[in-house]
Short mmCIF file of C-alpha atoms in Angstrom, two decimals:
data_model
loop_
_atom_site.label_atom_id
_atom_site.label_comp_id
_atom_site.label_asym_id
_atom_site.label_seq_id
_atom_site.Cartn_x
_atom_site.Cartn_y
_atom_site.Cartn_z
CA MET V 1 70.84 90.64 97.81
CA ILE V 2 73.79 91.63 100.02
CA ILE V 3 73.32 93.80 103.09
CA GLU V 4 76.22 96.01 104.11
CA ILE V 5 76.24 97.05 107.76
CA ALA V 6 78.77 99.72 108.66
CA GLU V 7 79.13 100.44 112.36
CA LEU V 8 80.22 104.05 112.74
CA ARG V 9 81.48 105.58 115.98
CA ILE V 10 81.04 109.34 115.91
CA LYS V 11 82.94 111.95 117.91
CA ALA V 12 80.98 113.36 120.86
CA GLY V 13 79.04 116.45 119.80
CA GLU V 14 79.35 115.62 116.08
CA GLU V 15 76.15 113.59 115.79
CA ALA V 16 74.13 116.32 114.05
CA ALA V 17 76.96 117.01 111.58
CA PHE V 18 77.25 113.30 110.85
CA GLU V 19 73.51 112.88 110.31
CA GLY V 20 73.48 115.91 108.02
CA GLY V 21 76.39 114.51 106.03
CA VAL V 22 74.64 111.18 105.62
CA ALA V 23 71.48 112.93 104.44
CA LYS V 24 73.52 114.79 101.80
CA ALA V 25 75.16 111.51 100.75
CA VAL V 26 71.94 109.59 100.14
CA PRO V 27 71.89 110.48 96.40
CA LEU V 28 75.47 109.14 96.09
CA PHE V 29 74.27 105.75 97.27
CA GLN V 30 71.03 105.87 95.29
CA ARG V 31 72.87 106.33 92.00
CA ALA V 32 75.52 103.69 92.74
CA LYS V 33 75.47 100.58 90.58
CA GLY V 34 73.52 97.82 92.32
CA CYS V 35 72.35 99.89 95.30
CA HIS V 36 68.80 99.07 96.39
CA GLY V 37 68.48 101.38 99.37
CA VAL V 38 70.20 102.95 102.34
CA ALA V 39 69.11 103.54 105.96
CA LEU V 40 70.78 104.97 109.03
CA HIS V 41 70.17 103.62 112.55
CA GLN V 42 71.36 105.22 115.79
CA VAL V 43 72.04 102.92 118.75
CA ILE V 44 69.79 104.08 121.60
CA GLU V 45 72.05 102.81 124.38
CA THR V 46 75.14 104.40 122.81
CA PRO V 47 74.04 107.53 120.88
CA GLY V 48 77.49 108.03 119.33
CA VAL V 49 77.20 104.70 117.52
CA TYR V 50 75.34 104.42 114.23
CA ARG V 51 74.74 101.61 111.77
CA LEU V 52 74.52 102.44 108.11
CA VAL V 53 72.59 99.70 106.30
CA VAL V 54 72.92 99.52 102.53
CA ARG V 55 71.30 96.91 100.32
CA TRP V 56 73.43 95.90 97.31
CA GLU V 57 72.67 93.59 94.40
CA THR V 58 76.15 91.99 94.69
CA LEU V 59 79.16 92.24 96.98
CA ASP V 60 81.20 93.61 94.06
CA ASN V 61 78.69 96.44 93.63
CA HIS V 62 79.82 97.65 97.04
CA MET V 63 83.45 96.56 97.30
CA VAL V 64 84.51 97.23 93.70
CA ASP V 65 82.05 99.53 91.96
CA PHE V 66 81.18 101.91 94.82
CA ARG V 67 84.46 101.78 96.74
CA ASN V 68 86.42 102.67 93.59
CA SER V 69 84.10 105.49 92.59
CA GLU V 70 84.39 109.24 92.97
CA ASP V 71 81.09 109.11 94.87
CA PHE V 72 82.77 107.02 97.60
CA GLN V 73 85.36 109.76 98.02
CA LEU V 74 82.56 112.34 98.20
CA TRP V 75 80.76 110.23 100.82
CA ARG V 76 83.87 110.02 102.98
CA GLY V 77 84.45 113.75 102.55
CA LEU V 78 80.96 114.47 103.87
CA VAL V 79 81.25 112.35 107.03
CA GLY V 80 84.85 111.25 107.56
CA ALA V 81 85.82 114.12 109.87
CA THR V 82 83.08 113.07 112.32
CA PHE V 83 84.44 109.51 112.78
CA ALA V 84 85.90 108.72 116.20
CA ALA V 85 87.26 105.40 114.86
CA PRO V 86 87.48 103.64 111.50
CA PRO V 87 84.17 102.09 110.39
CA VAL V 88 83.63 98.38 110.96
CA VAL V 89 81.92 96.96 107.88
CA THR V 90 80.33 93.54 107.48
CA HIS V 91 78.22 92.02 104.73
CA GLU V 92 75.24 89.75 105.29
CA ARG V 93 72.78 87.71 103.33
CA MET V 94 69.23 86.94 104.33
CA VAL V 95 68.68 83.32 105.33
CA ASP V 96 65.40 81.81 104.14
CA LEU V 97 63.72 80.21 107.14
CA GLY V 98 60.62 79.16 105.29
CA PRO V 99 57.10 80.34 106.19
CA SER V 100 57.01 82.82 109.02
CA ILE V 101 54.57 82.79 111.90
#
C-alpha cells in the first residue's frame, strides 16, 4: 500500500470552496484504479494548509493511471483555482514495527 500525501496551501477566504470541491471530487478518487480511500486533513495551526491523504495499491496507480486520467483533470478543475501555491506531493509506505504496545 502506498500513501500519497498532498500538502495544499489554499488562498485566504477560499477554504469553504476548496472543501466543497474536494467533497465533489471524492467519487473521482473512489473509482480510480487502485484507490483504497481518501481523507482530507486541515492543519489547525495554519488553517489555510490542508493535507489530502490517498491510499493507493501501487505508486503507478497514482502517478500513471490517475494522473493521466480525465478524472485527474476534473479534480484539478474542481479545486485548482483555490490553490495559493502548487501542491507538494510525497508518497509513503507503512513501516512494520512489529507488535504494538
